[in-house]
Coordinates of C-alpha atoms and ligand atoms in Angstrom, one line a residue:
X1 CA 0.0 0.0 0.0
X2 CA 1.3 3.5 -0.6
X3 CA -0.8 6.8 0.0
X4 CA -3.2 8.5 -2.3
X5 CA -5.3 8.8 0.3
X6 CA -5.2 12.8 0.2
X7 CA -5.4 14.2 -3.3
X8 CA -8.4 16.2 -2.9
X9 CA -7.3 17.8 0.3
X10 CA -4.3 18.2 -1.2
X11 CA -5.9 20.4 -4.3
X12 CA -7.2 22.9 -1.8
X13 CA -4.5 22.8 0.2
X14 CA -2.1 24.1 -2.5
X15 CA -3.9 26.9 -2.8
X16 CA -4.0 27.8 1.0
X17 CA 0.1 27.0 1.2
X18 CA 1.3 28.9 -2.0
X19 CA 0.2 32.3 -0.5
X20 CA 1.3 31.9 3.4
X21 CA 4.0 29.5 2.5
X22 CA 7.4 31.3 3.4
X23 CA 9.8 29.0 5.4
X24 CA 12.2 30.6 7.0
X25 CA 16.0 29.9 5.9
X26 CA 17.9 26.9 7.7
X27 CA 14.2 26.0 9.3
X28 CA 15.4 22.1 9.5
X29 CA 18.8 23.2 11.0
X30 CA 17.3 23.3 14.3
X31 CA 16.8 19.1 13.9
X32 CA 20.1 17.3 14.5
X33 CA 21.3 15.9 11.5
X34 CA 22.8 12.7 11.0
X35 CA 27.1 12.2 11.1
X36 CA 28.8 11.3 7.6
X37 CA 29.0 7.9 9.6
X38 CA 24.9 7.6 10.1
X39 CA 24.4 8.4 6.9
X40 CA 26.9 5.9 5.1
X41 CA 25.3 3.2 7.9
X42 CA 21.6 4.3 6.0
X43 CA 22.9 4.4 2.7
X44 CA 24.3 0.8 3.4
X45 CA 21.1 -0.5 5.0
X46 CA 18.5 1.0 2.4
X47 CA 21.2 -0.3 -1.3
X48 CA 21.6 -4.0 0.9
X49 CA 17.4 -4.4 1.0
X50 CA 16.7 -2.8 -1.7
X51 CA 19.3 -5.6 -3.5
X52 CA 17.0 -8.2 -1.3
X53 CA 14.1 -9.7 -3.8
X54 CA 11.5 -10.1 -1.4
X55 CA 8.7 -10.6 -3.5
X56 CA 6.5 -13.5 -2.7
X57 CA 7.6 -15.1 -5.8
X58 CA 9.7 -18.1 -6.2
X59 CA 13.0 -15.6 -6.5
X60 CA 11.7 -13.8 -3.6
X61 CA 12.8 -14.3 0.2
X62 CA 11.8 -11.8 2.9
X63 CA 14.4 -13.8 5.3
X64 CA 17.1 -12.6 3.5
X65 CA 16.4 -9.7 4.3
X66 CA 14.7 -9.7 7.6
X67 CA 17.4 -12.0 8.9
X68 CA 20.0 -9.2 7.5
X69 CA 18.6 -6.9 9.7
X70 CA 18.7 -9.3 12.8
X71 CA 22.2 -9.6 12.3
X72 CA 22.7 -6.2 12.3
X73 CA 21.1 -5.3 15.6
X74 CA 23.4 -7.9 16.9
X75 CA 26.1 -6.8 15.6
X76 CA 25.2 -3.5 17.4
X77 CA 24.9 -5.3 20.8
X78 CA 21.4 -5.2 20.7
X79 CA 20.1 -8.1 23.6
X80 CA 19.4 -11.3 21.8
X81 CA 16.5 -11.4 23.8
X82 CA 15.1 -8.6 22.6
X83 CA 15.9 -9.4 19.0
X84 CA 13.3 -12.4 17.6
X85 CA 12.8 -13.5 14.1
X86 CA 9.5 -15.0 14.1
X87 CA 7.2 -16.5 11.5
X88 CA 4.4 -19.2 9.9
X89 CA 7.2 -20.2 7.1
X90 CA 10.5 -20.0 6.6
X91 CA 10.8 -17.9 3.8
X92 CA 8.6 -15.1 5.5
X93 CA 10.1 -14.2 8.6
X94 CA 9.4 -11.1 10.4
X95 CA 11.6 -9.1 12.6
X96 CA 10.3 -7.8 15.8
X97 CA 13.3 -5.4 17.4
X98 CA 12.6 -4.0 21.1
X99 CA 14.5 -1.4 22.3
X100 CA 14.1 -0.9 26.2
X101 CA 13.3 1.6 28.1
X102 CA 15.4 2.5 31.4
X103 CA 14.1 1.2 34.4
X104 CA 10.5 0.1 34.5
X105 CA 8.5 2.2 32.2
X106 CA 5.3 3.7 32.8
X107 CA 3.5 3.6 29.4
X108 CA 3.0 1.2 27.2
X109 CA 5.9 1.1 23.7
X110 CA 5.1 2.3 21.0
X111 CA 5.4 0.4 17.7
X112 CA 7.1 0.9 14.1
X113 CA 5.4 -1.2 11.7
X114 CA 7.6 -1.5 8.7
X115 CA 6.6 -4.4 5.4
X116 CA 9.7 -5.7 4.1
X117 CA 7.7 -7.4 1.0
X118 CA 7.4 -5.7 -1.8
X119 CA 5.5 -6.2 -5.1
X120 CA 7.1 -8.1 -8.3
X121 CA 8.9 -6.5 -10.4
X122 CA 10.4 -7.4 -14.2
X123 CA 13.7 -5.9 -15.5
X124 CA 11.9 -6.1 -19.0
X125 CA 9.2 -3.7 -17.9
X126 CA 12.0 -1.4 -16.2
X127 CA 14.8 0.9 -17.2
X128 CA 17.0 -0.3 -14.5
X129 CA 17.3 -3.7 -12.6
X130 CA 14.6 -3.2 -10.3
X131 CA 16.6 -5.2 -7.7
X132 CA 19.5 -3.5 -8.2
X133 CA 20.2 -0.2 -6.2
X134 CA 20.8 2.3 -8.7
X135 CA 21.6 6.3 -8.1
X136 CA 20.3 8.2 -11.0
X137 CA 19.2 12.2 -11.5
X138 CA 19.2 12.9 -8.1
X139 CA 16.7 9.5 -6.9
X140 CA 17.5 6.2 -5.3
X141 CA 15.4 3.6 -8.1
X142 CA 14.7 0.1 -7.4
X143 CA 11.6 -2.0 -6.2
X144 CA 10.8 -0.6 -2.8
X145 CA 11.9 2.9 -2.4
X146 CA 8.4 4.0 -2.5
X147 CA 7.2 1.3 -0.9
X148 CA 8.3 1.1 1.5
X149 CA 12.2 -0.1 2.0
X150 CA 12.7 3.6 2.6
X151 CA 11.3 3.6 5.8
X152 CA 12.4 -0.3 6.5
X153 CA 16.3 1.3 6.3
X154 CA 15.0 4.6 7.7
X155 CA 13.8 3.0 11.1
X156 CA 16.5 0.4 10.9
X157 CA 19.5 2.9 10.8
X158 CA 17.2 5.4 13.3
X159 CA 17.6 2.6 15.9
X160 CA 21.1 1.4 15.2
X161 CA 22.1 5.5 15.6
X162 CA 19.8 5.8 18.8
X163 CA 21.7 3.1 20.4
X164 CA 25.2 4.1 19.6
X165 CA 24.4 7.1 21.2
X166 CA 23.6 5.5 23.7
X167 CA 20.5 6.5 24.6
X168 CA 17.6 5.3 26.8
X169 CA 14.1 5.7 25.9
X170 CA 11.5 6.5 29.0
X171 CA 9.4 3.6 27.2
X172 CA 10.3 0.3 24.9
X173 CA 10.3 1.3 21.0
X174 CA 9.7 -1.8 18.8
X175 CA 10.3 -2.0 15.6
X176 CA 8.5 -5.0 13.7
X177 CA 9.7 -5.7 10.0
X178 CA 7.2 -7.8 8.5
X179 CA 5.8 -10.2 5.4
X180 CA 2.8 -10.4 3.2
X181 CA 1.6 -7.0 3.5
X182 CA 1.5 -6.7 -0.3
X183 CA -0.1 -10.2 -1.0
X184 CA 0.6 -13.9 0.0
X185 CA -0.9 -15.9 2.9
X186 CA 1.7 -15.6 5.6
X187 CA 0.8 -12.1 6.5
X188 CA 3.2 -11.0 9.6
X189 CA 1.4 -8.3 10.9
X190 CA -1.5 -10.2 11.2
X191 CA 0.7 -13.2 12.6
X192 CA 2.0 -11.3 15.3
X193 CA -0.7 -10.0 16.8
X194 CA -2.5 -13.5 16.4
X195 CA 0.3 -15.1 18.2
X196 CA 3.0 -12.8 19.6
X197 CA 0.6 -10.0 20.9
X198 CA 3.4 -10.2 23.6
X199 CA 6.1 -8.8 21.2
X200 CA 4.0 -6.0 19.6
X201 CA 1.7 -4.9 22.0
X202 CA 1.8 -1.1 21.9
X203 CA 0.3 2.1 23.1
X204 CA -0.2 2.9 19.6
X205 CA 1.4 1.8 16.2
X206 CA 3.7 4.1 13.8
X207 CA 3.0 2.7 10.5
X208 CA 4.7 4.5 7.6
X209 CA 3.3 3.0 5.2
X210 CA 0.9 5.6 4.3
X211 CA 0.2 9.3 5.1
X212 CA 3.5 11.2 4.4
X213 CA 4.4 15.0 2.4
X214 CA 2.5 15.9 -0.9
X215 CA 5.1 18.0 -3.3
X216 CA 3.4 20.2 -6.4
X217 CA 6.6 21.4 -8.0
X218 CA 9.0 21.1 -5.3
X219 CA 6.3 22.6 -3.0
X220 CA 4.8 20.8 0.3
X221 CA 1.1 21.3 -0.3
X222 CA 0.0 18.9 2.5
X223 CA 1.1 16.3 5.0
X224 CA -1.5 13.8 5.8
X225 CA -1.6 11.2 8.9
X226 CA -3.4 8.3 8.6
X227 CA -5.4 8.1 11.6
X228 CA -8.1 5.4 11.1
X229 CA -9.0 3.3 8.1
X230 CA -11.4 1.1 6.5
X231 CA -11.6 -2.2 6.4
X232 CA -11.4 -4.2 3.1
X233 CA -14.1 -7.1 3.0
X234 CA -15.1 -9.0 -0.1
X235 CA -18.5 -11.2 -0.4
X236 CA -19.1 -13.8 -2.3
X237 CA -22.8 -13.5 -3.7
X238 CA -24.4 -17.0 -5.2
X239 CA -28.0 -18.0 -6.9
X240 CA -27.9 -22.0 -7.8
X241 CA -30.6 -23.2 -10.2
X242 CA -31.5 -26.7 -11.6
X243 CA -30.7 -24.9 -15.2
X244 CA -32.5 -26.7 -18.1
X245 CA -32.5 -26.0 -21.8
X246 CA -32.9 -22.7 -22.6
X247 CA -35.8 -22.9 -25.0
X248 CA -37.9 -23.6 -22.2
X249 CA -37.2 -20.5 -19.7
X250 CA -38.7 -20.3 -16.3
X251 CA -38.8 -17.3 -14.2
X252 CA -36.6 -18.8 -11.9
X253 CA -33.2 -17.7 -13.3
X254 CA -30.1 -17.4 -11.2
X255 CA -28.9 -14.6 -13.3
X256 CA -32.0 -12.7 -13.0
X257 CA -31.7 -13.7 -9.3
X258 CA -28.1 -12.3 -9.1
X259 CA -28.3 -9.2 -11.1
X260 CA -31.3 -7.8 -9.3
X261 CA -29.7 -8.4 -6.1
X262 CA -26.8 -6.0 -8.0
X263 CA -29.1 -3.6 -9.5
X264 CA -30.9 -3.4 -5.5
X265 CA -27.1 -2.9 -3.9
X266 CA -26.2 0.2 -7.1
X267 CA -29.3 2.2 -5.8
X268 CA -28.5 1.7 -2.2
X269 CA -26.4 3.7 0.0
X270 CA -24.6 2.7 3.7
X271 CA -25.8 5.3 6.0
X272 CA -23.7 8.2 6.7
X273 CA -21.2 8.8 9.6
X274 CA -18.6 10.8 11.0
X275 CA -15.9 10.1 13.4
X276 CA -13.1 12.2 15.4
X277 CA -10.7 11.8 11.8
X278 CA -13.3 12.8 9.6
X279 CA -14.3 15.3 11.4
X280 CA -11.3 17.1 11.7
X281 CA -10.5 16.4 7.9
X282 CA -14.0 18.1 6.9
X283 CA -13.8 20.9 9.4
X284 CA -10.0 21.2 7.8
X285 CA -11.2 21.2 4.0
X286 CA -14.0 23.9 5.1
X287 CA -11.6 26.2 5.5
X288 CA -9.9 26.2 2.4
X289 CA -13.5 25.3 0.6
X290 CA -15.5 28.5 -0.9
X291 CA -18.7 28.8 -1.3
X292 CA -21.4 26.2 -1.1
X293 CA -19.0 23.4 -0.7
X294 CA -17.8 25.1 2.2
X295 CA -21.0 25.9 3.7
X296 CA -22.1 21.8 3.2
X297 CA -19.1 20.8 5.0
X298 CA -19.6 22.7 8.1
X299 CA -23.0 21.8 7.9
X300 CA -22.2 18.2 7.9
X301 CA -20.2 19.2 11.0
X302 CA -23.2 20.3 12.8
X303 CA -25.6 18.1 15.2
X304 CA -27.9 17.2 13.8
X305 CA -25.6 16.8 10.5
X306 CA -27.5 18.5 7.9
X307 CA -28.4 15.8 5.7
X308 CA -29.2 17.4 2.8
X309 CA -25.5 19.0 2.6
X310 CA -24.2 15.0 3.2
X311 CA -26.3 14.2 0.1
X312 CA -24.9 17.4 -2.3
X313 CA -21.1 16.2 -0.8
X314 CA -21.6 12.5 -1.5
X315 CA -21.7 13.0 -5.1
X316 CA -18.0 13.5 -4.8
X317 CA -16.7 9.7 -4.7
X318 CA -13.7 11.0 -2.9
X319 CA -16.5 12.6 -0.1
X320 CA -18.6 9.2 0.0
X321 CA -15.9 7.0 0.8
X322 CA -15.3 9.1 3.6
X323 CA -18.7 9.6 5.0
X324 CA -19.8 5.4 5.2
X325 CA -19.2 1.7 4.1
X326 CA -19.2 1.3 0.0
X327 CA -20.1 -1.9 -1.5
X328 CA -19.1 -2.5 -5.1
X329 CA -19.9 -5.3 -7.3
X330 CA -16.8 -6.4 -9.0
X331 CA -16.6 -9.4 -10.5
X332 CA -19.1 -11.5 -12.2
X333 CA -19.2 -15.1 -13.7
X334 CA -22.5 -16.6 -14.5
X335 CA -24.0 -19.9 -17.2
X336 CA -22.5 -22.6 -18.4
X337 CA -23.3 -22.8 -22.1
X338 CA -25.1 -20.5 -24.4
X339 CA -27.8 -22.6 -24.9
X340 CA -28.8 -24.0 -21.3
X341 CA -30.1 -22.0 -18.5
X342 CA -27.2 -21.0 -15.9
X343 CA -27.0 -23.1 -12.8
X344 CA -24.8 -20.6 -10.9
X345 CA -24.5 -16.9 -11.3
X346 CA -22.0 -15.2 -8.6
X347 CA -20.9 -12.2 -7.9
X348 CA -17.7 -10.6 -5.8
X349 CA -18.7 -7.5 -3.8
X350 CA -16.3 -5.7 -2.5
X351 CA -17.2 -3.6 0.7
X352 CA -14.7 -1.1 2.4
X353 CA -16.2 -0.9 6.2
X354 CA -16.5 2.5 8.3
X355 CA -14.8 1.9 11.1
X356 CA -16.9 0.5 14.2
X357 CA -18.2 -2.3 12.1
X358 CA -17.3 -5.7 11.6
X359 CA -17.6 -7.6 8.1
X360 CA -20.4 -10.1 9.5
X361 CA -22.1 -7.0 10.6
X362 CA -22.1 -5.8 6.5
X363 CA -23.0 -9.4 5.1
X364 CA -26.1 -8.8 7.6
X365 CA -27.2 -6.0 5.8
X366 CA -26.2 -7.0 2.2
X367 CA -28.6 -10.3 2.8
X368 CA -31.3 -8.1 4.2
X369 CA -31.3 -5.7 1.1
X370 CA -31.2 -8.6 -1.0
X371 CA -34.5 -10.1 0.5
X372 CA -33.9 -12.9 -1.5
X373 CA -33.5 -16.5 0.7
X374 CA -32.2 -18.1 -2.9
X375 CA -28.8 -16.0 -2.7
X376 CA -26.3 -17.0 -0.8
X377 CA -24.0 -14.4 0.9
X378 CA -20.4 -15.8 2.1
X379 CA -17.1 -14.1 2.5
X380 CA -14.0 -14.5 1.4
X381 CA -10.6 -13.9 3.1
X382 CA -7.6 -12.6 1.7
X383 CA -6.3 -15.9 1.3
X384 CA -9.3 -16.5 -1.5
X385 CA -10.8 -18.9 1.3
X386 CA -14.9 -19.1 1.2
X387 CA -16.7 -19.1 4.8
X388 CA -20.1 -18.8 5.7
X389 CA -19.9 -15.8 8.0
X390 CA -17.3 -13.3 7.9
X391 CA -15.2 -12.0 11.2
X392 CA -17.3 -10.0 13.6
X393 CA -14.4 -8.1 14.7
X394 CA -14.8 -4.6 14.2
X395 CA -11.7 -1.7 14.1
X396 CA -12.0 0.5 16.7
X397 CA -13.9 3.6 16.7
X398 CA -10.7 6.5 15.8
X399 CA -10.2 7.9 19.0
X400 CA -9.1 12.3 18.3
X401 CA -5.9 12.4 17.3
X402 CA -3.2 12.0 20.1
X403 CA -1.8 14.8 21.1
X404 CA 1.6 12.9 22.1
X405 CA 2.1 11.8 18.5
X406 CA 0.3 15.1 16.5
X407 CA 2.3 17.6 18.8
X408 CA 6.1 16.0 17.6
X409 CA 5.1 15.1 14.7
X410 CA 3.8 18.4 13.7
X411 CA 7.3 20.2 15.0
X412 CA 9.2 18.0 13.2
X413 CA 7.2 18.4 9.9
X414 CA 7.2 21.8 10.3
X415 CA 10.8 22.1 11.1
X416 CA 12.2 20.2 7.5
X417 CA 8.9 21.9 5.7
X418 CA 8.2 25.2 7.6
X419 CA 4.6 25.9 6.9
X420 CA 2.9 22.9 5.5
X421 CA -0.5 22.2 6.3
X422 CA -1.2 18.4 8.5
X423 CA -3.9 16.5 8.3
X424 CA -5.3 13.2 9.9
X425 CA -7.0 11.4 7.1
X426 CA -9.1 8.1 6.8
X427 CA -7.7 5.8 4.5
X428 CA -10.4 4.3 1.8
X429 CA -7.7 1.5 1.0
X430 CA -5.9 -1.0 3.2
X431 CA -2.8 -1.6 4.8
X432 CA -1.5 -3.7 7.8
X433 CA -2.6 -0.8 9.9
X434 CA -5.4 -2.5 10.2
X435 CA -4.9 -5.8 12.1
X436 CA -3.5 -3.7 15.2
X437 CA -7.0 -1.5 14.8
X438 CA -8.8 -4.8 14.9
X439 CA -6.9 -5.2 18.3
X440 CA -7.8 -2.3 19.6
X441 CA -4.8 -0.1 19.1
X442 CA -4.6 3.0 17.3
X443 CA -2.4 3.6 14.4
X444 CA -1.2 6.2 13.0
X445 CA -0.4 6.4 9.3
X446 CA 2.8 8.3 8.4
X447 CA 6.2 7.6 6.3
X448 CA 8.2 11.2 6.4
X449 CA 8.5 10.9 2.7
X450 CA 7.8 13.8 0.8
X451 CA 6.9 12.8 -3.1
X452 CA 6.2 14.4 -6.3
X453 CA 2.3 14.1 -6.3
X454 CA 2.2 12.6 -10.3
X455 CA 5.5 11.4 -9.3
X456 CA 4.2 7.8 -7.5
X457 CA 5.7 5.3 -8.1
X458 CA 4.6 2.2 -6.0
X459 CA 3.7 -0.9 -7.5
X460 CA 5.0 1.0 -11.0
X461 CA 7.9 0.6 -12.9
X462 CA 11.2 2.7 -12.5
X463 CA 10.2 3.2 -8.9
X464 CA 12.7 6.4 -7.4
X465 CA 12.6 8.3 -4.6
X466 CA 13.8 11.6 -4.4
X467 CA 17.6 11.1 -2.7
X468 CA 16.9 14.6 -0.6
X469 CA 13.7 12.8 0.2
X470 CA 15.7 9.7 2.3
X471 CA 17.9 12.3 4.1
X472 CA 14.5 14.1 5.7
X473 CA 12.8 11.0 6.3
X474 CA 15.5 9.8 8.3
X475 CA 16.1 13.1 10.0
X476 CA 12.4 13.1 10.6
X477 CA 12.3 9.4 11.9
X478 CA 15.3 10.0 14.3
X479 CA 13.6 13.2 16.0
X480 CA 10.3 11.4 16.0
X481 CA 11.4 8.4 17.3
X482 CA 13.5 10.3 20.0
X483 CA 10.3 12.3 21.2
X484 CA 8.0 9.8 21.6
X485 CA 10.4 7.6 23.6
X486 CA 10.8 10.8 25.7
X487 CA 7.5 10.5 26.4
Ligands
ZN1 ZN1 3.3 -0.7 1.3

């Protein structure tokens, strides 16, 4: 997963920033930079997994790479005990790294989750050997500098640097390198919570996989946090019939069955809701708005919600994915021969769930708007499993923003891009986020990187990040990590 979870804000934002942006000179001076040494150590970590094929392909190993990593904390004279390299299958380790606090802290750590998988990539499609580390124009290119080996190397070389100096957090920092986020059935951050809630239990989670800097010509238009996010579901939606030749129809059809069930779920819409992210992202966009789109926003804001502005704002599909649950037919594979009556008709729905429900809560509803006993509704895991009922866990409810992670992550962001306007967002997508939401932690969505808005790259060919880019993201990490361990 990789951000593009802000664009619209992002539009109005630009034209907020490029009147009262003005940063003053040397702004990021006042963050301590990293030695010549830190930054060959980071430079060294980010070319040896980038050079790593951890795709889950037969070429592809996320041991390699986690189990590089392991030796490098080590190495360092990290604790073996607090260094565990744990995993469903060998070839999909993940790392879990604890750094301890002094003494015997009083809150709970705080956890960096970091993929180390990345998606395939072919040298035939690319102009470089996507597994190869190449420095080009001013970017870093290879398959994961997006997404998200930046901020693997980033956190890695943050707590290598935080150790030699020797210093002691007030609370454990953990820093889990996982598998699977990008596809595959061994998912680690699902894994570990599952079965080593131990190593990864947190306060809250750091996940940089998402949120991160907007650029528009050189220019930071916005940096959005993810603060909550939706969760991905698909259904599995069936009508069975005895078929027959098909110059004798009946009524009873299953792709009549099926496709009025579809044409029922088009015309109907999730109710709407609002929650402490949302909230803050409309009351945010309001004040850029003009007009009546401004007006509907802060009407939305209002209790009662006006719901006549919600209506006017939903047309925007960026809007209504942000105000409920969406349920999309997708797929569709129906009949058997062209001249015999079908004897299955299916459908995929896929639903992206408001936070506060669970999936078997959604396949409720879907079967009561379909009011039709003959259709089956079943859901399907990532995995491409089939169940009857779907999980009734539901993500938690976003709590407001938390102050102890908005209030240094805001100073830092401001110091390396003086001005820029943050954001918490809710992500419409999906990332390992998540499974810790689903546990009942908050996490917070945010990588540091600041990219070229047309200029994203993950999952793409010739995938490059900006070189200044790595340098802030690790000046950023090492302050950030620093001030909530000071915490
Ligand atoms: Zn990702």
């Amino acid at each position: 997963m990789r951000r593009f979870l802000s664009l619209v804000f992002a539009v109005f934002a630009a034209v907020l920033t490029a009147s009262t942006l003005c940063p003053p000179a040397n702004a990021q001076d006042a963050l301590p930079h990293a030695s010549a040494a830190d930054r060959a150590e980071a430079l060294a970590i980010f070319k040896q997994i980038i050079e790593i094929n951890t795709t889950d392909t037969p070429q592809g190993n996320v041991t390699t790479a986690t189990a590089a990593m392991e030796k490098r904390f080590l190495d360092a004279g990290f604790p073996a005990e607090d260094v565990h390299l744990v995993g469903a299958n060998p070839r999909k380790m993940n790392l879990v790294v604890r750094y301890r606090a002094e003494g015997t802290p009083d809150q709970k750590p705080v956890l960096f989750l970091c993929h180390m998988d990345v998606v395939q990539a072919l040298r035939s499609d690319w102009s470089t050997d996507p597994f190869q580390f190449v420095v080009k124009d001013g970017y870093y290119y290879g398959r994961g500098t997006q997404d998200m080996k930046e901020s693997d190397a980033g956190l890695v070389a943050t707590f290598l640097r935080l150790h030699r100096e020797g210093y002691k957090p007030k609370r454990d920092l953990i820093l889990a390198l996982t598998a699977d986020e990008e596809g595959g059935h061994f998912n680690g951050a699902s894994w570990l919570v599952k079965n080593h809630r131990d190593l990864v239990d947190a306060a809250y989670v750091i996940n940089p996989d998402s949120g991160g800097v907007d650029l528009e010509n050189g220019h930071p238009v916005v940096a959005a946090v993810e603060a909550t996010e939706k969760v991905y579901s698909d259904f599995q939606i069936t009508a069975k019939n005895r078929g027959g030749h098909s110059s004798l129809p009946r009524p009873d059809n299953a792709i009549y069955e099926l496709t009025a069930a579809l044409t029922k779920l088009a015309a109907y819409s999730f109710p709407f809701e609002m929650n402490a992210v949302t909230r803050t992202y409309f009351k945010n966009l309001a004040a850029q708005e003009t007009g009546e789109t401004a007006a509907d926003m802060l009407a939305i804001l209002a209790n009662p919600p006006d719901m006549e502005a919600a209506a006017r704002l939903s047309e925007v599909p960026d809007y209504n994915a942000n105000f409920r649950t969406t349920c999309v037919a997708t797929r569709l594979a129906a009949g058997d021969a062209n001249n015999a009556l079908p004897q299955t008709a299916q459908a995929i729905v896929n639903c992206r769930i408001f936070p506060g429900h669970s999936p078997e809560e959604i396949r409720q509803q879907l079967i009561q708007l379909f009011a039709d006993p003959k259709l089956t509704v079943k859901y399907v895991s990532d995995a491409g499993d089939v169940f009857d009922t779907a999980p009734d866990r539901k993500a938690i409810v976003p709590p407001p923003p938390n102050p102890q992670v908005f209030e240094p992550l805001t100073r830092i962001t401001d110091a390396i891009w003086p001005g820029v306007p943050i954001t918490p967002v809710m992500e419409n997508g999906a990332s390992d986020s998540i499974y810790f939401a689903q546990a009942g932690i908050p996490c917070y969505g945010y990588s540091a990187i600041a990219l070229e808005r047309d200029d994203v790259r993950a999952h793409g060919k010739d995938e490059r990040l900006p070189i200044g880019s790595y340098w802030k993201s690790l000046d950023f990490f090492y302050s950030f990590a620093k001030a909530l361990g000071n915490e």
